[in-house]
Coordinates of C-alpha atoms in Angstrom, one line a residue:
M6 CA 188.8 52.3 175.3
A7 CA 187.8 49.5 173.0
D8 CA 184.4 49.3 174.6
N9 CA 183.9 53.0 174.2
N10 CA 184.7 52.8 170.6
K11 CA 182.3 50.0 170.1
K12 CA 179.6 52.0 171.8
K13 CA 180.4 55.0 169.7
T14 CA 180.2 52.9 166.6
K15 CA 176.9 51.5 167.6
V16 CA 175.5 54.9 168.4
S17 CA 176.8 56.3 165.1
G18 CA 175.3 53.4 163.1
S19 CA 172.0 53.9 164.9
R20 CA 171.9 57.6 164.1
T21 CA 172.7 56.9 160.5
R22 CA 169.8 54.4 160.2
T23 CA 167.5 56.9 161.9
K24 CA 168.5 59.7 159.4
N25 CA 168.0 57.3 156.5
N26 CA 164.6 56.3 157.8
E27 CA 163.7 60.0 158.1
V28 CA 164.8 60.7 154.6
N29 CA 163.0 57.8 153.2
G30 CA 159.8 58.8 155.0
A31 CA 160.0 62.3 153.6
V32 CA 160.5 61.0 150.1
L33 CA 157.5 58.7 150.4
T34 CA 155.4 61.5 151.9
A35 CA 156.4 63.8 149.1
A36 CA 155.7 61.2 146.5
F37 CA 152.3 60.5 148.0
L38 CA 151.5 64.2 148.0
V39 CA 152.6 64.5 144.3
C40 CA 150.4 61.6 143.4
A41 CA 147.5 63.0 145.3
I42 CA 147.9 66.4 143.6
V43 CA 148.0 64.7 140.2
I44 CA 144.9 62.6 140.9
I45 CA 143.0 65.7 142.1
A46 CA 144.1 67.6 139.0
I47 CA 142.9 64.8 136.7
I48 CA 139.6 64.7 138.5
L49 CA 139.2 68.5 138.2
I50 CA 140.1 68.4 134.5
V51 CA 137.7 65.6 133.8
K52 CA 134.9 67.2 135.7
F53 CA 135.2 70.8 134.5
G54 CA 137.3 70.7 131.4
G55 CA 135.0 68.3 129.5
N56 CA 131.9 70.4 130.2
K57 CA 133.4 73.7 129.3
T58 CA 131.2 75.8 127.0
D59 CA 132.0 78.4 124.5
D60 CA 131.8 81.8 126.2
T61 CA 130.4 83.3 122.9
T62 CA 127.4 81.0 123.0
P63 CA 124.5 82.4 125.0
H64 CA 123.4 80.1 127.8
V65 CA 119.7 79.3 127.7
T66 CA 118.1 77.6 130.7
E67 CA 115.4 75.1 130.4
T68 CA 112.9 77.6 131.6
D69 CA 113.9 80.0 128.8
V70 CA 113.6 77.3 126.2
D71 CA 110.1 76.4 127.5
S72 CA 109.1 80.1 127.4
V73 CA 110.2 80.7 123.8
S74 CA 108.6 77.5 122.6
S75 CA 105.4 78.5 124.3
D76 CA 105.5 81.9 122.6
I77 CA 106.1 80.5 119.2
T78 CA 103.2 78.0 119.6
D79 CA 100.9 80.7 120.8
N80 CA 101.8 83.0 117.8
V81 CA 101.3 80.2 115.2
S82 CA 98.0 79.2 116.7
S83 CA 96.8 82.9 116.8
D84 CA 97.8 83.5 113.1
T85 CA 96.1 80.3 112.0
D86 CA 92.9 81.1 113.9
T87 CA 92.8 84.7 112.6
K88 CA 93.7 84.2 108.9
D89 CA 92.2 80.7 108.4
I90 CA 94.4 80.3 105.2
D91 CA 93.6 77.5 102.8
S92 CA 96.9 76.8 101.1
T93 CA 95.1 75.1 98.2
N94 CA 93.2 78.3 97.3
V95 CA 96.1 80.8 97.4
T96 CA 96.3 82.8 94.2
T97 CA 98.8 85.5 93.0
D98 CA 95.9 87.7 91.7
A99 CA 94.4 88.4 95.1
P100 CA 93.0 92.0 95.4
D101 CA 95.2 94.6 97.2
V102 CA 93.4 95.0 100.5
T103 CA 94.9 98.5 100.9
T104 CA 92.8 99.9 97.9
P105 CA 89.7 101.8 98.8
V106 CA 87.5 100.0 96.2
N107 CA 84.3 98.6 97.7
T108 CA 84.2 94.9 97.1
T109 CA 82.4 93.9 100.3
S110 CA 78.9 93.9 98.7
P111 CA 78.2 92.0 95.5
G112 CA 77.1 93.9 92.4
Y113 CA 74.3 93.3 90.1
D114 CA 74.2 90.4 87.8
V115 CA 74.8 91.4 84.2
G116 CA 73.7 89.3 81.3
T117 CA 73.7 89.9 77.5
E118 CA 71.1 90.3 74.9
T119 CA 72.0 89.9 71.2
E120 CA 70.1 91.6 68.4
T121 CA 70.7 91.3 64.7
T122 CA 69.5 93.7 62.1
K123 CA 69.8 93.2 58.3
S124 CA 69.3 95.5 55.5
D125 CA 70.3 95.9 51.8
I126 CA 73.5 97.6 52.8
G127 CA 74.5 96.2 56.1
D128 CA 74.3 93.5 58.7
I129 CA 74.4 94.6 62.4
T130 CA 74.9 92.3 65.4
M131 CA 74.7 94.0 68.7
Q132 CA 75.4 92.3 72.0
Y133 CA 73.9 94.6 74.7
P134 CA 74.7 94.2 78.4
V135 CA 71.5 93.7 80.5
V136 CA 71.5 94.6 84.2
E137 CA 69.4 92.2 86.3
P138 CA 68.1 93.9 89.4
D139 CA 67.7 91.8 92.6
D140 CA 65.0 91.9 95.2
E141 CA 66.7 94.6 97.2
S142 CA 67.5 96.8 94.2
E143 CA 66.6 100.5 94.3
I144 CA 67.7 101.2 90.7
D145 CA 65.5 101.4 87.6
A146 CA 67.1 98.6 85.6
D147 CA 65.1 99.4 82.5
T148 CA 66.3 103.0 82.5
I149 CA 70.0 102.0 82.9
N150 CA 69.8 99.3 80.2
A151 CA 68.2 101.8 77.9
I152 CA 71.0 104.3 78.6
I153 CA 73.7 101.7 77.9
R154 CA 72.0 100.6 74.8
E155 CA 71.7 104.1 73.5
Y156 CA 75.4 104.8 74.2
M157 CA 76.5 101.7 72.2
D158 CA 74.2 102.6 69.3
E159 CA 75.8 106.1 69.2
K160 CA 79.3 104.5 69.2
R161 CA 78.2 102.5 66.1
K162 CA 76.8 105.5 64.4
E163 CA 80.1 107.4 64.9
E164 CA 81.8 105.0 62.5
R165 CA 79.6 106.5 59.7
L166 CA 79.0 103.2 58.0
E167 CA 75.9 104.7 56.2
S168 CA 76.1 108.0 54.3
G169 CA 72.4 108.5 53.8
D170 CA 72.5 108.1 50.1
P171 CA 71.7 104.4 49.2
D172 CA 73.4 104.7 45.8
L173 CA 76.7 105.6 47.5
D174 CA 76.7 103.2 50.4
S175 CA 78.9 100.1 50.4
E176 CA 77.8 97.0 52.1
Y177 CA 79.1 96.5 55.6
V178 CA 79.0 94.1 58.5
Y179 CA 79.1 95.4 62.1
K180 CA 79.4 93.0 65.0
I181 CA 79.9 93.2 68.8
T182 CA 82.0 90.1 69.6
S183 CA 82.5 90.5 73.4
T184 CA 80.8 92.1 76.4
D185 CA 83.1 91.8 79.4
V186 CA 82.0 93.0 82.8
K187 CA 85.1 94.1 84.6
Y188 CA 83.6 95.5 87.8
S189 CA 80.2 95.5 89.3
S190 CA 78.9 96.9 92.6
K191 CA 75.7 98.5 93.8
K192 CA 77.1 101.9 92.8
F193 CA 79.3 101.3 89.8
L194 CA 79.5 99.2 86.7
S195 CA 82.5 98.9 84.4
I196 CA 82.3 97.0 81.1
V197 CA 84.6 96.5 78.1
I198 CA 83.0 96.1 74.7
T199 CA 85.0 94.7 71.7
G200 CA 83.9 94.1 68.1
E201 CA 84.7 94.7 64.5
Y202 CA 83.2 95.9 61.3
Y203 CA 84.0 95.3 57.6
I204 CA 83.2 97.5 54.6
T205 CA 83.1 95.9 51.1
D206 CA 86.4 96.3 49.2
S207 CA 88.3 97.3 52.4
A208 CA 91.7 95.7 52.8
H209 CA 90.9 94.4 56.2
P210 CA 88.2 94.7 59.0
T211 CA 88.4 97.4 61.6
I212 CA 88.7 96.0 65.1
F213 CA 87.5 98.3 67.9
C214 CA 87.3 98.3 71.7
Y215 CA 85.8 100.7 74.1
S216 CA 84.6 100.9 77.7
I217 CA 81.3 101.8 79.5
N218 CA 81.5 103.1 83.0
C219 CA 78.0 103.7 84.6
D220 CA 77.0 105.3 87.9
M221 CA 74.4 102.8 89.1
E222 CA 72.7 105.3 91.4
S223 CA 72.2 108.1 88.9
G224 CA 72.1 105.9 85.8
E225 CA 74.6 108.1 84.0
I226 CA 77.5 107.1 81.8
I227 CA 80.7 108.5 83.2
T228 CA 83.3 109.6 80.6
P229 CA 87.1 109.1 81.1
D230 CA 87.7 112.9 81.6
A231 CA 85.4 112.8 84.6
L232 CA 87.2 109.8 86.2
I233 CA 90.8 110.9 85.5
R234 CA 92.2 113.6 87.8
D235 CA 95.8 113.6 86.8
F236 CA 96.6 112.1 83.4
S237 CA 100.3 113.1 83.6
T238 CA 100.8 110.6 86.5
I239 CA 99.0 107.9 84.5
R240 CA 101.1 108.7 81.5
S241 CA 104.3 108.5 83.5
L242 CA 103.3 105.1 85.0
F243 CA 102.6 103.8 81.6
T244 CA 105.8 105.0 79.9
E245 CA 107.8 103.6 82.8
G246 CA 106.4 100.2 82.2
N247 CA 104.2 99.9 85.3
F248 CA 101.2 98.8 83.3
T249 CA 100.9 95.1 82.4
L250 CA 99.5 93.9 79.0
K251 CA 96.3 92.0 79.8
Q252 CA 94.9 91.5 76.3
G253 CA 96.5 92.0 72.9
Q254 CA 99.2 90.6 70.7
K255 CA 101.8 88.7 72.7
D256 CA 104.7 90.3 71.0
L257 CA 103.2 93.7 71.0
L258 CA 106.0 95.3 73.0
K259 CA 108.5 94.0 70.5
Q260 CA 106.8 95.9 67.7
T261 CA 106.1 99.1 69.5
N262 CA 106.8 100.8 72.9
Y263 CA 104.9 102.5 75.7
E264 CA 105.9 106.0 74.6
D265 CA 104.5 105.6 71.1
M266 CA 101.2 103.9 72.3
I267 CA 100.4 106.7 74.8
L268 CA 101.4 109.6 72.5
Q269 CA 98.0 109.8 70.8
Y270 CA 96.3 110.8 74.0
R271 CA 96.5 114.5 75.1
S272 CA 94.6 115.6 78.2
E273 CA 95.2 119.3 77.2
Y274 CA 93.0 118.7 74.2
G275 CA 90.5 116.5 76.1
I276 CA 91.7 113.3 74.3
Y277 CA 91.7 110.4 76.7
P278 CA 91.9 106.6 76.3
D279 CA 88.8 104.6 77.3
I280 CA 89.3 103.3 80.9
Y281 CA 87.8 100.6 83.1
F282 CA 88.2 99.2 86.6
T283 CA 88.5 95.7 88.1
G284 CA 88.4 94.7 91.7
D285 CA 92.1 95.7 92.1
S286 CA 93.2 97.3 88.9
F287 CA 92.9 100.4 86.7
G288 CA 92.8 99.6 83.0
M289 CA 93.2 101.5 79.8
V290 CA 92.0 100.6 76.3
I291 CA 94.8 101.6 73.9
E292 CA 93.8 102.0 70.2
L293 CA 96.3 100.5 67.8
V294 CA 96.5 100.0 64.0
F295 CA 95.2 96.8 62.5
A296 CA 98.7 95.3 62.1
L297 CA 99.2 95.6 65.9
G298 CA 95.8 94.0 66.7
G299 CA 93.6 97.0 66.6
Y300 CA 93.7 97.5 70.4
A301 CA 95.3 96.4 73.6
L302 CA 94.2 96.4 77.3
F303 CA 96.8 97.4 79.9
E304 CA 96.3 97.4 83.7
V305 CA 98.0 98.7 86.8
P306 CA 97.3 98.2 90.5
L307 CA 94.8 100.7 91.9
S308 CA 97.2 101.5 94.7
L309 CA 99.5 103.2 92.2
V310 CA 96.8 105.5 90.7
S311 CA 94.6 106.1 93.8
G312 CA 95.5 109.8 93.7
A313 CA 95.2 110.2 89.9
V314 CA 91.7 108.7 89.3
V315 CA 88.3 108.7 90.9
L316 CA 87.9 105.2 92.4
P317 CA 84.6 103.4 92.1
Q318 CA 82.7 102.4 95.1

């Protein structure tokens, strides 16, 4: 019996150790698996979590970037080759290319010729424009110059500085001070004439300004009523402040306003301001009292009046 008990004890102890060994092996296996899972998780986080991109940011492949860069380079090169812009010569007064004024061919050269006439009652100084024809000219320059000269002489006579009775005439001085060519082409010439005259015992001189618009093909002086189609449109543009003061007193608009300056002109009575053209503008000569400078020049882009005036060619 004692031997049997001993055997049972040995067997029982052996089974206990076996179970313990199994449990320990399971625990080690489980611990190993947990460690392995943790290590794999860390590797996955490091690999994918650190390179995670914002879903809201569009992904651009290297091919796309190269394509966009190539397009930009091509466009810049194309613009540069086409426009050939010299940044050192850029000006804010470049002509509006949308206007139909012909500026592709140069106009005639226009000089001046000054003549002075003196008498017992007056001194007259006239500065006449002189058109210089070129080798390809088809115009009769002498005829055109004679027509312009006659027109300026008539403007002087309209001032009635001489009454015809020498005993009643006062002494006077009449002088053209500026001949400014605003526009010149093979077909059209636009000039602004300024000057002044003074009569003895007058409180101040009279300052004047007028324009000459000449059809270079027919040799005729074109009056403002023939060049203006819709004066109401021009009046509206002027009163709304679209015209810019180009010559006159700097503080003119502090002493008067657009409405008062244009009020004196009435198309229904055939009363128009003198007008002129530049390469990109339409100008008006506004007569003013002596205290306001005698006159002022205002200009507006041709694109704003293209339907209201006959544009030069």
